[in-house]
PDB file of C-alpha atoms and ligand atoms in Angstrom:
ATOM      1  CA  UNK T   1      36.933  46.017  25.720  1.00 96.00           C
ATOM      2  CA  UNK T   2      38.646  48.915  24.531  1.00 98.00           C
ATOM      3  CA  UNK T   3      41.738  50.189  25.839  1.00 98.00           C
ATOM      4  CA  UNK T   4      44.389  52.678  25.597  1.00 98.00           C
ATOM      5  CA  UNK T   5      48.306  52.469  26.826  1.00 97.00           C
ATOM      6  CA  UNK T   6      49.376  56.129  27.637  1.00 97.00           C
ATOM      7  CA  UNK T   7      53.165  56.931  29.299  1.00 97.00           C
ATOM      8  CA  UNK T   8      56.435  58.147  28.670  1.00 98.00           C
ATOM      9  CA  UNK T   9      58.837  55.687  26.908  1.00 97.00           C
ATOM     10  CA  UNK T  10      60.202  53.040  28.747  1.00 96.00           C
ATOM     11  CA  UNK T  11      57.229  53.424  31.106  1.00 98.00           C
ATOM     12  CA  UNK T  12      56.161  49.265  30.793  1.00 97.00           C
ATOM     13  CA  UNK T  13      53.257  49.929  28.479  1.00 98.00           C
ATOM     14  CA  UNK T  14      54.651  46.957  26.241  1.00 97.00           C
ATOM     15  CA  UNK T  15      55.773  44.328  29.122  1.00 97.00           C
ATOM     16  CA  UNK T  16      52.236  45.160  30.717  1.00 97.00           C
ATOM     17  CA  UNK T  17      49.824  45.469  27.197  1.00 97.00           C
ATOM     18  CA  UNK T  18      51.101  41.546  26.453  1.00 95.00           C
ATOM     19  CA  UNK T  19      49.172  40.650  29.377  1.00 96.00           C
ATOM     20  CA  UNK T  20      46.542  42.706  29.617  1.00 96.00           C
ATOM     21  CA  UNK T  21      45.859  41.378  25.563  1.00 96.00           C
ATOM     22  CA  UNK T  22      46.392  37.667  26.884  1.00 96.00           C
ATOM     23  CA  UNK T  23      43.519  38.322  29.662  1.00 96.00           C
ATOM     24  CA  UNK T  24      40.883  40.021  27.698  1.00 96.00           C
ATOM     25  CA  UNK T  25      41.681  37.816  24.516  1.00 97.00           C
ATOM     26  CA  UNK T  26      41.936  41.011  22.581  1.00 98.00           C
ATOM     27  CA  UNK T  27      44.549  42.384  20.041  1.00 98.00           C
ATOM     28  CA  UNK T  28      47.610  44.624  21.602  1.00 98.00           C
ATOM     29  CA  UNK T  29      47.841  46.863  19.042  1.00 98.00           C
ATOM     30  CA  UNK T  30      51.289  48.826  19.137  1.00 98.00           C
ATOM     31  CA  UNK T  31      52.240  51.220  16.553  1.00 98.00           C
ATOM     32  CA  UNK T  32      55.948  51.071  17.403  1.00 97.00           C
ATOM     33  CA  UNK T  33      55.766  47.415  17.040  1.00 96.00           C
ATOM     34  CA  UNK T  34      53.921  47.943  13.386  1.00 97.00           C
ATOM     35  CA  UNK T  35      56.323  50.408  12.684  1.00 97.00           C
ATOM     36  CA  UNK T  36      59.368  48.127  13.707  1.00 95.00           C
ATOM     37  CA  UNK T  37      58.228  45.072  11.243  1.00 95.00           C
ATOM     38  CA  UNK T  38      57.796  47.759   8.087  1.00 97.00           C
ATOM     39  CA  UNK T  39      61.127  48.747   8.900  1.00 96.00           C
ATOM     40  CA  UNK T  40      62.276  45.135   8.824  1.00 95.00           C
ATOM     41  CA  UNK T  41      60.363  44.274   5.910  1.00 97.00           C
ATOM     42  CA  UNK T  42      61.891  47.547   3.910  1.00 97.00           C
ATOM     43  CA  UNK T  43      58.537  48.280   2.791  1.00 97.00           C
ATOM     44  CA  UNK T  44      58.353  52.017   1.699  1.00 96.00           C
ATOM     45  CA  UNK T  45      56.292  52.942   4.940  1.00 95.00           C
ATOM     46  CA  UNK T  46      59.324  51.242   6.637  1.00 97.00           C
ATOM     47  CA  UNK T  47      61.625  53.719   5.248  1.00 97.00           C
ATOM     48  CA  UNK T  48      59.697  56.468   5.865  1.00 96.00           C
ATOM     49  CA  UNK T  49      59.159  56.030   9.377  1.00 97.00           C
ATOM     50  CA  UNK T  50      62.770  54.464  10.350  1.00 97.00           C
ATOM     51  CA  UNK T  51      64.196  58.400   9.176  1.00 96.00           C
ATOM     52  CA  UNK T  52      61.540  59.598  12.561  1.00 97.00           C
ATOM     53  CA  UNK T  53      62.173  56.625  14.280  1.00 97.00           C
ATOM     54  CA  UNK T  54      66.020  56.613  14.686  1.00 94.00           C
ATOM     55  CA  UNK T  55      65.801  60.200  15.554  1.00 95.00           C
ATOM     56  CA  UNK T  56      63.473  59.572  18.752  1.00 96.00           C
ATOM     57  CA  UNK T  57      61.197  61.869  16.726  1.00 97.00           C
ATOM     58  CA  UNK T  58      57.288  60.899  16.177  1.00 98.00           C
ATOM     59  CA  UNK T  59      56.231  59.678  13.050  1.00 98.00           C
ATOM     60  CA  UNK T  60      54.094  62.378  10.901  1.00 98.00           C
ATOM     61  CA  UNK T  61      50.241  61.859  12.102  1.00 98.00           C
ATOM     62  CA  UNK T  62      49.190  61.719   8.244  1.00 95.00           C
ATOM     63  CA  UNK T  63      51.564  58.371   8.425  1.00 95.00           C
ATOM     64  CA  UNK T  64      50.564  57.226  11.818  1.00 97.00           C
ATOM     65  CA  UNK T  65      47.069  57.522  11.475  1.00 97.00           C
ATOM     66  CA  UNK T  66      46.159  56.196   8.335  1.00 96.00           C
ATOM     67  CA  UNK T  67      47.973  52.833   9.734  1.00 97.00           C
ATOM     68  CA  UNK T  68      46.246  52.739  12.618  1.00 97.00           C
ATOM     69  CA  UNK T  69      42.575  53.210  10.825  1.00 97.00           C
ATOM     70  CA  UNK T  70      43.581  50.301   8.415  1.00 97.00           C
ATOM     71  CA  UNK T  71      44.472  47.944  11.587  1.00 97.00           C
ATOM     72  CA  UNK T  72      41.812  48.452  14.022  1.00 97.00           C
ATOM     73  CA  UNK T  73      39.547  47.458  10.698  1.00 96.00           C
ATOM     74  CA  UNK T  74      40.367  44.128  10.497  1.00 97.00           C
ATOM     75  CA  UNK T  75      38.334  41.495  11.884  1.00 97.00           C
ATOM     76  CA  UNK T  76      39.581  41.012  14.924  1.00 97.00           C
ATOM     77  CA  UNK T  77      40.009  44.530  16.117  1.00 97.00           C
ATOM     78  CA  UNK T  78      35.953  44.638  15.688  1.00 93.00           C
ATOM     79  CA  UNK T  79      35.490  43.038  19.629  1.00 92.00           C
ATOM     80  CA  UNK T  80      37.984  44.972  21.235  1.00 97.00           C
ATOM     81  CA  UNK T  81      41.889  46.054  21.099  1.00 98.00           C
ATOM     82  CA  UNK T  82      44.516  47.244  23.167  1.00 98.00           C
ATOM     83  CA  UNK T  83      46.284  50.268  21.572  1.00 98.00           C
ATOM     84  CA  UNK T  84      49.976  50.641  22.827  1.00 98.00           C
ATOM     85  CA  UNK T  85      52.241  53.971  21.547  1.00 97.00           C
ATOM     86  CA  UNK T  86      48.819  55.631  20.125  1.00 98.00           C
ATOM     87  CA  UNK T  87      47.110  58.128  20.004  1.00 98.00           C
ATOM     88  CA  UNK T  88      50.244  60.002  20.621  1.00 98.00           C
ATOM     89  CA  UNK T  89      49.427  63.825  19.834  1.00 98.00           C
ATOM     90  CA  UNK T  90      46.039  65.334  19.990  1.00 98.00           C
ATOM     91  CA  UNK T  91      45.031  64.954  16.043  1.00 98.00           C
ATOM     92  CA  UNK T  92      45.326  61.374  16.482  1.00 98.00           C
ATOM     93  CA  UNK T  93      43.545  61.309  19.608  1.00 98.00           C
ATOM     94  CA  UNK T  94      40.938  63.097  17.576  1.00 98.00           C
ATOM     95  CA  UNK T  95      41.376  60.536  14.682  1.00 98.00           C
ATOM     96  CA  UNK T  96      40.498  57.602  17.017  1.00 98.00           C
ATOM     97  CA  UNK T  97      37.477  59.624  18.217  1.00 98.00           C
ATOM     98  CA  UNK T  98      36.182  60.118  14.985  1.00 97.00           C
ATOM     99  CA  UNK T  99      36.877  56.319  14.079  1.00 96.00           C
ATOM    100  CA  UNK T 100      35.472  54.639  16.656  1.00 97.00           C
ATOM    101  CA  UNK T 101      32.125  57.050  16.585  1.00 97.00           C
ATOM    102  CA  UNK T 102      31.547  56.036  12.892  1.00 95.00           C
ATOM    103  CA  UNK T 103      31.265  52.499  14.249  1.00 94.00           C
ATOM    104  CA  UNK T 104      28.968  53.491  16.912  1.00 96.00           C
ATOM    105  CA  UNK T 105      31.116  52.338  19.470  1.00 96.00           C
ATOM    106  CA  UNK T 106      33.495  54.023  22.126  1.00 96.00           C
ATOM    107  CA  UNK T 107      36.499  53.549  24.302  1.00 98.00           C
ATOM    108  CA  UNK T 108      36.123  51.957  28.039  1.00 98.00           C
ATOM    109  CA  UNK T 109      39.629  53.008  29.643  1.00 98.00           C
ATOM    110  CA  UNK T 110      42.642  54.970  29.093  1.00 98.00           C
ATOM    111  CA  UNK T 111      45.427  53.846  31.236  1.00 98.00           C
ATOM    112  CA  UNK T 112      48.162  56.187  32.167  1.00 98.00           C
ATOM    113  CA  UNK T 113      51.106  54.564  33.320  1.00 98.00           C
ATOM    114  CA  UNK T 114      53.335  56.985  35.488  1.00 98.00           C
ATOM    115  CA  UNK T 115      57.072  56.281  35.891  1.00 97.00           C
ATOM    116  CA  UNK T 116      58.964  59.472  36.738  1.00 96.00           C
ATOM    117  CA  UNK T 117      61.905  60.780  34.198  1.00 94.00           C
ATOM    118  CA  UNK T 118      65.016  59.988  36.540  1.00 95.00           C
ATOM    119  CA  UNK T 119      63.842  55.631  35.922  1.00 96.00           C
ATOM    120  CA  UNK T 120      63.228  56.027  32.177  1.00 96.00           C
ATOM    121  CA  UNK T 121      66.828  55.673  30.764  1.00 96.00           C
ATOM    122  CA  UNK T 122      68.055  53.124  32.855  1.00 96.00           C
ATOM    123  CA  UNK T 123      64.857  50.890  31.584  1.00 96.00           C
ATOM    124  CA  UNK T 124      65.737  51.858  28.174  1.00 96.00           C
ATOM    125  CA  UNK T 125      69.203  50.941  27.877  1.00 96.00           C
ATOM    126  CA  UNK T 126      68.770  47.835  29.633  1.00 96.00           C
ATOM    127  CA  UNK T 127      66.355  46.710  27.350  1.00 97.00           C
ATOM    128  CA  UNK T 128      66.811  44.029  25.311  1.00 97.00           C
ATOM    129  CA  UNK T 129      63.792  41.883  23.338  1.00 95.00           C
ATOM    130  CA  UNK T 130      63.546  38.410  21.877  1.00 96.00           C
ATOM    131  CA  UNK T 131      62.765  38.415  17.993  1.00 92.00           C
ATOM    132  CA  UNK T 132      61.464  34.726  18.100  1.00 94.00           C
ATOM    133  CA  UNK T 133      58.618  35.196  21.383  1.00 93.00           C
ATOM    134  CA  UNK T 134      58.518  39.112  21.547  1.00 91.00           C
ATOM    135  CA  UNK T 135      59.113  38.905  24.745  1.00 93.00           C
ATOM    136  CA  UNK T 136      60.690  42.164  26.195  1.00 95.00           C
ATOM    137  CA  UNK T 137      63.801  41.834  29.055  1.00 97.00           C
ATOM    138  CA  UNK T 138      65.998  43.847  31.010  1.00 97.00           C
ATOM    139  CA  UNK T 139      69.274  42.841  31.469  1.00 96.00           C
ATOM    140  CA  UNK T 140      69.331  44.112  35.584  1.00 96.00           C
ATOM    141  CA  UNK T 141      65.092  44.078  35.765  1.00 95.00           C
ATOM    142  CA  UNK T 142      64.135  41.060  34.076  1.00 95.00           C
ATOM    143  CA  UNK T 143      67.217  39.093  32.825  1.00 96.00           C
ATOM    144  CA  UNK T 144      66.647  36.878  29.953  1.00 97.00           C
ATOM    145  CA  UNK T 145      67.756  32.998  30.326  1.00 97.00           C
ATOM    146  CA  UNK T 146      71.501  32.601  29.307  1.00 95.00           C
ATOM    147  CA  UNK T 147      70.431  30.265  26.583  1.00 96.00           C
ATOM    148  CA  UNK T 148      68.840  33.184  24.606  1.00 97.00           C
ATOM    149  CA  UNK T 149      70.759  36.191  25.299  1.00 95.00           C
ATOM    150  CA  UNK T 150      72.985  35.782  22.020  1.00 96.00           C
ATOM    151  CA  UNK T 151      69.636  36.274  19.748  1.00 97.00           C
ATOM    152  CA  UNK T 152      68.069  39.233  21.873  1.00 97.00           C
ATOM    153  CA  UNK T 153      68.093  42.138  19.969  1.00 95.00           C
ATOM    154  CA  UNK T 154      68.738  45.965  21.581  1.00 95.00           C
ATOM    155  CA  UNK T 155      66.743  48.739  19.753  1.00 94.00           C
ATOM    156  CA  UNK T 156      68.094  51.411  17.308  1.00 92.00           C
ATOM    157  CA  UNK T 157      66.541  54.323  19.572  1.00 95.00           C
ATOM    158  CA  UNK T 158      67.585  52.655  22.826  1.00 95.00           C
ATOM    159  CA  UNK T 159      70.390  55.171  23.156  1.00 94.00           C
ATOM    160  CA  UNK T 160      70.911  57.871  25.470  1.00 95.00           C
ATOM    161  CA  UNK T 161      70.527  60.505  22.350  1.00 95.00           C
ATOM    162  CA  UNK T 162      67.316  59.277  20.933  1.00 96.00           C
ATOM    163  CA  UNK T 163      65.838  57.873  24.344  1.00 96.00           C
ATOM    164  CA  UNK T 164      66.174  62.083  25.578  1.00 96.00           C
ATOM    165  CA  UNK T 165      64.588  63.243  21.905  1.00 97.00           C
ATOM    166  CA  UNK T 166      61.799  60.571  22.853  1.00 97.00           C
ATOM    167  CA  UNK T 167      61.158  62.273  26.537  1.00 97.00           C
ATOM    168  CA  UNK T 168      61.121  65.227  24.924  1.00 97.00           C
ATOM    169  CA  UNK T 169      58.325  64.493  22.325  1.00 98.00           C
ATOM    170  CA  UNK T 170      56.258  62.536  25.157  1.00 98.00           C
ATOM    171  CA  UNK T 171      56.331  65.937  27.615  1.00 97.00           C
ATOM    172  CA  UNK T 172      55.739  68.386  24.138  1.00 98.00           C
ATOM    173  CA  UNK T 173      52.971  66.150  21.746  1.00 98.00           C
ATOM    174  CA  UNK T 174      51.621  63.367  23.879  1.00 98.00           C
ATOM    175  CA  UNK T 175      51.221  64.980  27.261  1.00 98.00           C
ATOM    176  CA  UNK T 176      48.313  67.216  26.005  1.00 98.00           C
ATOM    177  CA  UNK T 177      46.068  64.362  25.354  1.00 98.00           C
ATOM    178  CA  UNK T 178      45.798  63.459  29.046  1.00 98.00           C
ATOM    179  CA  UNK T 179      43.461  66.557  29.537  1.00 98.00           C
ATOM    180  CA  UNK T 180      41.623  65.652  26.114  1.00 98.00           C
ATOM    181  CA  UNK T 181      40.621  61.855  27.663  1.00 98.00           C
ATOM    182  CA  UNK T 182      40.573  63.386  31.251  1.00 98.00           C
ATOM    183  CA  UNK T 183      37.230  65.845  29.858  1.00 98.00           C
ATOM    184  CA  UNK T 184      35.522  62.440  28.660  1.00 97.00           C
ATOM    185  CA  UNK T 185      36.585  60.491  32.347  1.00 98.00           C
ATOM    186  CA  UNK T 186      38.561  57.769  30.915  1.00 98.00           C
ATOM    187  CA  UNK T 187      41.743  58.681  32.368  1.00 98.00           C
ATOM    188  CA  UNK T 188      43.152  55.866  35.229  1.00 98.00           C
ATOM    189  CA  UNK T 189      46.246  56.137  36.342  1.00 98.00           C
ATOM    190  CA  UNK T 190      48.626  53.696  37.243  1.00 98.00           C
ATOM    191  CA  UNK T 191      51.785  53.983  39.207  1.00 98.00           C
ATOM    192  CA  UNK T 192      54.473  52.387  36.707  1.00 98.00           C
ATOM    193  CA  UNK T 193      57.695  52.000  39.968  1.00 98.00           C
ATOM    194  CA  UNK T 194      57.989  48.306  41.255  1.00 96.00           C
ATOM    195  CA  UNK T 195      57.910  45.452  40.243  1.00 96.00           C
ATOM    196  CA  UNK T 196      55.630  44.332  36.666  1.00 96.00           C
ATOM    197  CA  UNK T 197      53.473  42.011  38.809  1.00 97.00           C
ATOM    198  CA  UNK T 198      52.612  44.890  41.462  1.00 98.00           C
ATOM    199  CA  UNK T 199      52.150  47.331  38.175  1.00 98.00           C
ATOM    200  CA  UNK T 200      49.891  44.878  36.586  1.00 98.00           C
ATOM    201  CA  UNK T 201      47.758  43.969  39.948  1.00 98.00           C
ATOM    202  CA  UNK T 202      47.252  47.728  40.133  1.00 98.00           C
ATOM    203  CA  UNK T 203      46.273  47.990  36.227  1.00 98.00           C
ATOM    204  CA  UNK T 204      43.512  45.619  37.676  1.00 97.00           C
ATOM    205  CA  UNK T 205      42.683  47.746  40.442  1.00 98.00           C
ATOM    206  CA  UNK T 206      42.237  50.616  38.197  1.00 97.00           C
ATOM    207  CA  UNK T 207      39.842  48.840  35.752  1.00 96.00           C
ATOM    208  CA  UNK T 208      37.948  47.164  38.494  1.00 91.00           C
TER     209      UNK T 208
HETATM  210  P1  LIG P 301      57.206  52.834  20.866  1.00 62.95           P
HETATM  211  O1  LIG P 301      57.657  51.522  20.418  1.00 62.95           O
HETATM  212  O2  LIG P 301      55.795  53.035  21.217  1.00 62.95           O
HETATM  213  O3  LIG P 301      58.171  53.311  22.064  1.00 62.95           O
HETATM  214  P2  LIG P 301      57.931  54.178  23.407  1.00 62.95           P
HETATM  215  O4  LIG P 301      56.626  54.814  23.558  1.00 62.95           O
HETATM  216  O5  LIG P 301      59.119  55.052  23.467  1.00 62.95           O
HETATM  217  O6  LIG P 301      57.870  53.113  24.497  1.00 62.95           O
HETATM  218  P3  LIG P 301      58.799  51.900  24.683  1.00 62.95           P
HETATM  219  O7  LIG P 301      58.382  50.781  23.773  1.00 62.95           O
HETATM  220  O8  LIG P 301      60.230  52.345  24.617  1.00 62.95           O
HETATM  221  O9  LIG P 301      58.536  51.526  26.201  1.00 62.95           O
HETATM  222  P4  LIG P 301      57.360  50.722  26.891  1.00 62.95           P
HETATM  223  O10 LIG P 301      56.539  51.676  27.657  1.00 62.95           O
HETATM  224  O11 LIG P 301      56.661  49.827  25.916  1.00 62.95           O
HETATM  225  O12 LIG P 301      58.206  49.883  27.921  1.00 62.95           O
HETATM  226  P5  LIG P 301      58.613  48.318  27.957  1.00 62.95           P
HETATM  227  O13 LIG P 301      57.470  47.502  28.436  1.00 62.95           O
HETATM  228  O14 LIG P 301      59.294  47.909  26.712  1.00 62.95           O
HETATM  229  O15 LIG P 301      57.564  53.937  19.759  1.00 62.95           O
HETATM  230  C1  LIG P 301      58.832  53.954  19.167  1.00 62.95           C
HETATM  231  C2  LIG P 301      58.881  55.013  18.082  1.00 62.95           C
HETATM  232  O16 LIG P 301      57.937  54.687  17.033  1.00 62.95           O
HETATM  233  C3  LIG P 301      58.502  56.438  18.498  1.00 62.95           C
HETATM  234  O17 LIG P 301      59.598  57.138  19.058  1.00 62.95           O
HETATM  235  C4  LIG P 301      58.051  57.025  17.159  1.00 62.95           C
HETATM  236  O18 LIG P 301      59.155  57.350  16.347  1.00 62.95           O
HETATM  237  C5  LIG P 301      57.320  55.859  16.520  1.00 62.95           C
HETATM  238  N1  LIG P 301      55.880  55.823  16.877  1.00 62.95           N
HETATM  239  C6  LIG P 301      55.213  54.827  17.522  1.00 62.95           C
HETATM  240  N2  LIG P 301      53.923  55.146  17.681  1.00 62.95           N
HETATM  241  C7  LIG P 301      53.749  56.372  17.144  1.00 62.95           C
HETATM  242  C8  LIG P 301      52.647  57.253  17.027  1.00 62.95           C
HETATM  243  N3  LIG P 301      51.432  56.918  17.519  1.00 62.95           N
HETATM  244  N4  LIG P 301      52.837  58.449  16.412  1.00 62.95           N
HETATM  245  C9  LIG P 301      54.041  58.800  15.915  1.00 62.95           C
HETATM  246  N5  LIG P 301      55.137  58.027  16.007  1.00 62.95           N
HETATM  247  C10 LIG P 301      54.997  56.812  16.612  1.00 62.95           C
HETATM  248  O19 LIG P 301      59.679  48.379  29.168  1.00 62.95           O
HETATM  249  C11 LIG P 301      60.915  49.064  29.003  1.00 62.95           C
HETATM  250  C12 LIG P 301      62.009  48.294  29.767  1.00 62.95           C
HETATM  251  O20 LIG P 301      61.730  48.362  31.168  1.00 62.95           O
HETATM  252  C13 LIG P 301      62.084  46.803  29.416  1.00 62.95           C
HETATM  253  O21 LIG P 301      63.420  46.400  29.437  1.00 62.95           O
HETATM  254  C14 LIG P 301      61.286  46.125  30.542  1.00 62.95           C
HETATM  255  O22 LIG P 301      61.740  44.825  30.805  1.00 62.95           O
HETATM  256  C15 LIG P 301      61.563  47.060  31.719  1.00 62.95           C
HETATM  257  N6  LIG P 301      60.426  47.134  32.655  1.00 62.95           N
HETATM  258  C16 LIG P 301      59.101  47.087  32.362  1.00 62.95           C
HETATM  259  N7  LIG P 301      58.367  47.194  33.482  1.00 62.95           N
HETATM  260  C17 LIG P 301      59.273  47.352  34.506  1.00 62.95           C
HETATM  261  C18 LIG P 301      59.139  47.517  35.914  1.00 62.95           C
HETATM  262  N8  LIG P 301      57.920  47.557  36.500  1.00 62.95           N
HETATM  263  N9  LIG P 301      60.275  47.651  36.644  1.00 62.95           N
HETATM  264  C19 LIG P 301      61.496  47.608  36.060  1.00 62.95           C
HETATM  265  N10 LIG P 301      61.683  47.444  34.731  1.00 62.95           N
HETATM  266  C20 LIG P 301      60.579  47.320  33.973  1.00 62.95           C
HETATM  267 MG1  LIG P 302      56.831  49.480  23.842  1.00 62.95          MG
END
């Protein structure tokens, strides 16, 4: 199974790609995630993208993509994967295409996950995640357990600045490559409002 996670940040594409991976038994593959570790690890791709990342700004594709090809390489990306945060502008899009077509193999589903603008900063500045699980919370719409909340870390572009630059680059770069997947009929979408266990029971719905 191949999948894609399209929608606007904040949207639930990383609370809901942790199960989706955990049901199909394949890799969720996030490129905010990858970028997040390099920038923790203070690798020199780490600096590079923190400068974007801070910012709310996307990373430059020549960056983005070249990571990507590398990870859905290894061996156990060659089944399947779950691809969270890309393709996020149209050359990637057209990246993956090529990528996957030299392996002879394509793309079952791209799932868009709609959640309208007015919900996206309140799930953004309540978010808080757990650097031992990974786990994501919400301090209103999934509280944590009071034993962890001391360790739960709060994202550098979790605030109100960067979360608007990062609406704004979602509406401008990614937007246009719903159209692009809608022309090969992958496109499903999802309603992203309610609770995570109605979002994910309609996730299955829509890949039924
Ligand atoms: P990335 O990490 O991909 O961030 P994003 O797309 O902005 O999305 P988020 O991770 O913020 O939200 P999410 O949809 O995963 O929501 P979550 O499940 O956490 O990218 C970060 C940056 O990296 C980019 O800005 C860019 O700089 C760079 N980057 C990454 N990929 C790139 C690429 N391909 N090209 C260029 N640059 C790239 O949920 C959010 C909150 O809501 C949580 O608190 C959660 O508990 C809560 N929640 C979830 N579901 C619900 C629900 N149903 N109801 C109520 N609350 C909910
Ligand atoms: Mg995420």
């Amino acid at each position: 199974m191949r999948l894609i996670f399209i929608g606007p940040p904040g949207a639930g594409k990383g609370t809901q790609a942790t199960r989706l991976a955990q049901r199909f038994q394949i890799p969720h593959i996030s490129t905010g995630d990858m970028f997040r570790a390099a920038v923790k690890a203070g690798t020199r791709l780490g600096q590079e993208a923190d400068r974007f990342m801070k910012q709310g700004q996307l990373v430059p594709d020549e960056v983005t993509i070249g990571m990507l090809r590398e990870r859905i390489a290894e061996p156990d990306a060659v089944r399947g994967f779950l691809l969270d945060g890309f393709p996020r502008t149209t050359p990637q899009a057209q990246a993956l295409e090529q990528a996957l077509n030299a392996d002879g193999v394509r793309l079952d589903h791209v799932l868009l996950l709609e959640v309208p603008a007015s919900l996206i900063e309140a799930r953004i500045i309540g978010r808080r995640s757990d650097p031992v699980t990974g786990e994501i919370y919400h301090l209103e719409f999934n509280p944590p357990p009071a034993e962890i909340v001391e360790r739960l870390l709060h994202r550098k572009d979790d605030t109100v600045e960067a979360c608007r630059a990062r609406q704004v680059a979602y509406q401008r770069d990614t937007t246009p490559i719903i159209p692009f997947y809608e022309g090969r009929g992958l496109i499903r979408r999802v309603d992203g409002v309610g609770a995570s266990d109605a979002v994910t029971a309609r996730i299955s719905a829509a890949l039924a």
